[in-house]
Amino acid sequence: MSSNSNQNPSRNTSIEMARKVRNYRRQLAIAKTEVEKQMFARNQDMFLLPDEQKTIQDLEHALQQTLQAILDSGLPMPDSVYEKRKADFARRMQSMITFSFEIGSQNGNTQVFDYLFINDQIVKTTYMRLSPADSQTIVVQSMNKGDFVKALSQIDLVDWFHRYKPKGFDRHSSRQIYWSVTLRWKARGHKVFLIEGFNDFPYNFEMLLALINQI
């Protein structure tokens, strides 16, 4: 008598592929957290070392290859609360009206970057928290809202929020660096999206710095 495995090889393949996806996601989460510990140990470093970057890139590549193989085979994609959160966040970002990034000393001055979205246009205002009257405002020409949203999706703030945020204020040192990311929505029913850090940074924090510097 044939076993269930022999009767339904497609189902077994689907289960095995889903197991691989979950395994890669788990390894990625562990690797990111470990890298962030090492960044903090290096005097609150904001940047990855080449070998750390390669470790994460290799895991991300393996995950994407597995997902693509599932897609190409026509097998059902494994359920993922994380992917559903990302999809919901991507839809919500279409109604984003402001994005703010702040970095500096928690007990002193901080530099603020405020982005106001008017239709698809970006109006950027920068100032120091202790002297807001000395602000500078420009209409961004190099990027529109669609480009900005796409760049934020690459950074993956959903990952920051659910994996990094719970420990964002856990570490203290003599180097008093504070930073925050805030998103506000036009649509009702959604709370302000806020992530903060104190002497501690998500593994790909440099991607956010690069985006801020770009515009």
GROMACS .gro file of C-alpha atoms in nm:
model
  215
    1MET     CA    1   0.000   0.000   0.000
    2SER     CA    2   0.140   0.340  -0.099
    3SER     CA    3   0.215   0.592   0.170
    4ASN     CA    4   0.071   0.944   0.172
    5SER     CA    5   0.417   1.067   0.075
    6ASN     CA    6   0.409   0.865  -0.248
    7GLN     CA    7   0.050   0.956  -0.318
    8ASN     CA    8   0.104   1.332  -0.295
    9PRO     CA    9   0.464   1.429  -0.381
   10SER     CA   10   0.355   1.784  -0.468
   11ARG     CA   11   0.228   1.838  -0.115
   12ASN     CA   12   0.551   1.703   0.032
   13THR     CA   13   0.756   1.933  -0.192
   14SER     CA   14   0.543   2.228  -0.083
   15ILE     CA   15   0.597   2.141   0.285
   16GLU     CA   16   0.973   2.105   0.234
   17MET     CA   17   1.000   2.438   0.048
   18ALA     CA   18   0.797   2.613   0.317
   19ARG     CA   19   1.031   2.464   0.578
   20LYS     CA   20   1.331   2.606   0.390
   21VAL     CA   21   1.169   2.951   0.376
   22ARG     CA   22   1.099   2.951   0.749
   23ASN     CA   23   1.454   2.832   0.820
   24TYR     CA   24   1.613   3.109   0.612
   25ARG     CA   25   1.390   3.372   0.773
   26ARG     CA   26   1.486   3.246   1.119
   27GLN     CA   27   1.857   3.248   1.029
   28LEU     CA   28   1.824   3.602   0.893
   29ALA     CA   29   1.660   3.729   1.211
   30ILE     CA   30   1.933   3.570   1.423
   31ALA     CA   31   2.210   3.707   1.199
   32LYS     CA   32   2.068   4.059   1.205
   33THR     CA   33   2.040   4.060   1.583
   34GLU     CA   34   2.394   3.924   1.622
   35VAL     CA   35   2.533   4.185   1.383
   36GLU     CA   36   2.359   4.462   1.578
   37LYS     CA   37   2.523   4.335   1.898
   38GLN     CA   38   2.862   4.353   1.727
   39MET     CA   39   2.788   4.702   1.594
   40PHE     CA   40   2.709   4.816   1.947
   41ALA     CA   41   3.024   4.653   2.081
   42ARG     CA   42   3.225   4.856   1.828
   43ASN     CA   43   3.143   5.179   2.012
   44GLN     CA   44   2.790   5.206   1.875
   45ASP     CA   45   2.891   5.170   1.510
   46MET     CA   46   2.628   5.259   1.246
   47PHE     CA   47   2.784   5.054   0.967
   48LEU     CA   48   2.832   4.687   0.881
   49LEU     CA   49   3.171   4.529   0.826
   50PRO     CA   50   3.215   4.357   0.486
   51ASP     CA   51   3.193   4.005   0.630
   52GLU     CA   52   2.877   4.095   0.824
   53GLN     CA   53   2.720   4.239   0.514
   54LYS     CA   54   2.809   3.927   0.315
   55THR     CA   55   2.654   3.697   0.575
   56ILE     CA   56   2.323   3.880   0.558
   57GLN     CA   57   2.332   3.916   0.179
   58ASP     CA   58   2.399   3.543   0.135
   59LEU     CA   59   2.103   3.453   0.356
   60GLU     CA   60   1.877   3.704   0.181
   61HIS     CA   61   1.984   3.564  -0.157
   62ALA     CA   62   1.915   3.206  -0.048
   63LEU     CA   63   1.571   3.309   0.080
   64GLN     CA   64   1.484   3.491  -0.243
   65GLN     CA   65   1.604   3.196  -0.455
   66THR     CA   66   1.381   2.962  -0.257
   67LEU     CA   67   1.080   3.194  -0.288
   68GLN     CA   68   1.142   3.227  -0.662
   69ALA     CA   69   1.162   2.849  -0.699
   70ILE     CA   70   0.824   2.817  -0.527
   71LEU     CA   71   0.679   3.083  -0.755
   72ASP     CA   72   0.822   2.918  -1.069
   73SER     CA   73   0.693   2.575  -0.969
   74GLY     CA   74   0.339   2.697  -0.912
   75LEU     CA   75   0.339   2.569  -0.555
   76PRO     CA   76   0.150   2.775  -0.296
   77MET     CA   77   0.353   3.034  -0.113
   78PRO     CA   78   0.393   2.959   0.261
   79ASP     CA   79   0.180   3.171   0.491
   80SER     CA   80   0.378   3.450   0.656
   81VAL     CA   81   0.257   3.702   0.913
   82TYR     CA   82   0.569   3.907   0.832
   83GLU     CA   83   0.487   3.925   0.459
   84LYS     CA   84   0.129   4.024   0.537
   85ARG     CA   85   0.258   4.303   0.761
   86LYS     CA   86   0.489   4.421   0.482
   87ALA     CA   87   0.206   4.423   0.229
   88ASP     CA   88  -0.021   4.614   0.466
   89PHE     CA   89   0.256   4.865   0.540
   90ALA     CA   90   0.326   4.913   0.168
   91ARG     CA   91  -0.041   4.998   0.110
   92ARG     CA   92  -0.042   5.232   0.408
   93MET     CA   93   0.264   5.420   0.284
   94GLN     CA   94   0.062   5.538  -0.015
   95SER     CA   95  -0.130   5.757   0.234
   96MET     CA   96   0.185   5.882   0.411
   97ILE     CA   97   0.175   6.261   0.451
   98THR     CA   98   0.494   6.320   0.653
   99PHE     CA   99   0.821   6.138   0.722
  100SER     CA  100   1.063   6.263   0.988
  101PHE     CA  101   1.414   6.153   1.078
  102GLU     CA  102   1.596   6.290   1.381
  103ILE     CA  103   1.948   6.218   1.503
  104GLY     CA  104   2.176   6.373   1.764
  105SER     CA  105   2.213   6.392   2.139
  106GLN     CA  106   1.915   6.293   2.350
  107ASN     CA  107   2.002   6.553   2.612
  108GLY     CA  108   2.127   6.817   2.370
  109ASN     CA  109   2.069   6.923   2.011
  110THR     CA  110   1.941   6.699   1.735
  111GLN     CA  111   1.917   6.749   1.360
  112VAL     CA  112   1.569   6.706   1.217
  113PHE     CA  113   1.476   6.615   0.859
  114ASP     CA  114   1.105   6.661   0.786
  115TYR     CA  115   0.952   6.549   0.457
  116LEU     CA  116   0.604   6.670   0.364
  117PHE     CA  117   0.430   6.496   0.074
  118ILE     CA  118   0.200   6.710  -0.139
  119ASN     CA  119   0.050   6.485  -0.406
  120ASP     CA  120   0.365   6.319  -0.545
  121GLN     CA  121   0.596   6.607  -0.454
  122ILE     CA  122   0.833   6.621  -0.157
  123VAL     CA  123   0.895   6.935   0.048
  124LYS     CA  124   1.198   6.892   0.275
  125THR     CA  125   1.268   7.102   0.585
  126THR     CA  126   1.584   7.068   0.794
  127TYR     CA  127   1.666   7.233   1.126
  128MET     CA  128   1.831   7.182   1.461
  129ARG     CA  129   1.588   7.096   1.741
  130LEU     CA  130   1.714   7.378   1.969
  131SER     CA  131   1.697   7.639   1.693
  132PRO     CA  132   1.399   7.559   1.469
  133ALA     CA  133   1.379   7.918   1.349
  134ASP     CA  134   1.695   7.857   1.145
  135SER     CA  135   1.523   7.604   0.922
  136GLN     CA  136   1.580   7.548   0.551
  137THR     CA  137   1.300   7.433   0.321
  138ILE     CA  138   1.335   7.308  -0.036
  139VAL     CA  139   1.118   7.135  -0.294
  140VAL     CA  140   1.299   6.810  -0.376
  141GLN     CA  141   1.376   6.774  -0.747
  142SER     CA  142   1.576   6.450  -0.742
  143MET     CA  143   1.300   6.224  -0.609
  144ASN     CA  144   0.921   6.206  -0.587
  145LYS     CA  145   0.701   6.036  -0.328
  146GLY     CA  146   0.683   5.714  -0.529
  147ASP     CA  147   1.062   5.693  -0.540
  148PHE     CA  148   1.083   5.768  -0.168
  149VAL     CA  149   0.830   5.498  -0.078
  150LYS     CA  150   1.018   5.246  -0.292
  151ALA     CA  151   1.345   5.333  -0.116
  152LEU     CA  152   1.182   5.293   0.227
  153SER     CA  153   1.049   4.953   0.120
  154GLN     CA  154   1.406   4.842   0.046
  155ILE     CA  155   1.510   4.947   0.398
  156ASP     CA  156   1.219   4.743   0.539
  157LEU     CA  157   1.094   4.945   0.835
  158VAL     CA  158   0.849   4.664   0.917
  159ASP     CA  159   1.148   4.446   1.003
  160TRP     CA  160   1.290   4.725   1.219
  161PHE     CA  161   0.960   4.772   1.399
  162HIS     CA  162   0.899   4.409   1.492
  163ARG     CA  163   1.254   4.281   1.537
  164TYR     CA  164   1.465   4.580   1.642
  165LYS     CA  165   1.220   4.812   1.821
  166PRO     CA  166   1.173   4.601   2.137
  167LYS     CA  167   1.543   4.651   2.224
  168GLY     CA  168   1.597   4.999   2.080
  169PHE     CA  169   1.641   5.163   2.420
  170ASP     CA  170   1.800   4.875   2.609
  171ARG     CA  171   2.163   4.982   2.577
  172HIS     CA  172   2.331   5.276   2.744
  173SER     CA  173   2.679   5.421   2.727
  174SER     CA  174   2.869   5.746   2.756
  175ARG     CA  175   2.806   5.809   2.387
  176GLN     CA  176   2.460   5.961   2.404
  177ILE     CA  177   2.325   5.919   2.051
  178TYR     CA  178   1.952   5.937   1.995
  179TRP     CA  179   1.763   5.884   1.667
  180SER     CA  180   1.403   5.840   1.558
  181VAL     CA  181   1.193   5.768   1.250
  182THR     CA  182   0.831   5.888   1.241
  183LEU     CA  183   0.565   5.834   0.973
  184ARG     CA  184   0.221   5.996   0.977
  185TRP     CA  185  -0.073   5.897   0.762
  186LYS     CA  186  -0.357   6.074   0.586
  187ALA     CA  187  -0.585   5.774   0.635
  188ARG     CA  188  -0.763   5.747   0.967
  189GLY     CA  189  -0.746   5.442   1.186
  190HIS     CA  190  -0.366   5.403   1.181
  191LYS     CA  191  -0.141   5.507   1.467
  192VAL     CA  192   0.169   5.714   1.408
  193PHE     CA  193   0.456   5.483   1.312
  194LEU     CA  194   0.752   5.549   1.541
  195ILE     CA  195   1.088   5.376   1.588
  196GLU     CA  196   1.354   5.512   1.825
  197GLY     CA  197   1.706   5.412   1.918
  198PHE     CA  198   1.953   5.512   2.187
  199ASN     CA  199   2.322   5.432   2.124
  200ASP     CA  200   2.202   5.142   1.911
  201PHE     CA  201   2.117   5.094   1.541
  202PRO     CA  202   1.942   4.843   1.313
  203TYR     CA  203   2.178   4.639   1.097
  204ASN     CA  204   2.108   4.839   0.777
  205PHE     CA  205   2.086   5.184   0.935
  206GLU     CA  206   2.336   5.311   0.675
  207MET     CA  207   2.068   5.261   0.405
  208LEU     CA  208   1.850   5.518   0.582
  209LEU     CA  209   2.145   5.757   0.616
  210ALA     CA  210   2.217   5.718   0.244
  211LEU     CA  211   1.854   5.798   0.158
  212ILE     CA  212   1.854   6.107   0.380
  213ASN     CA  213   2.182   6.225   0.226
  214GLN     CA  214   2.052   6.159  -0.125
  215ILE     CA  215   1.771   6.408  -0.088
   0.00000   0.00000   0.00000
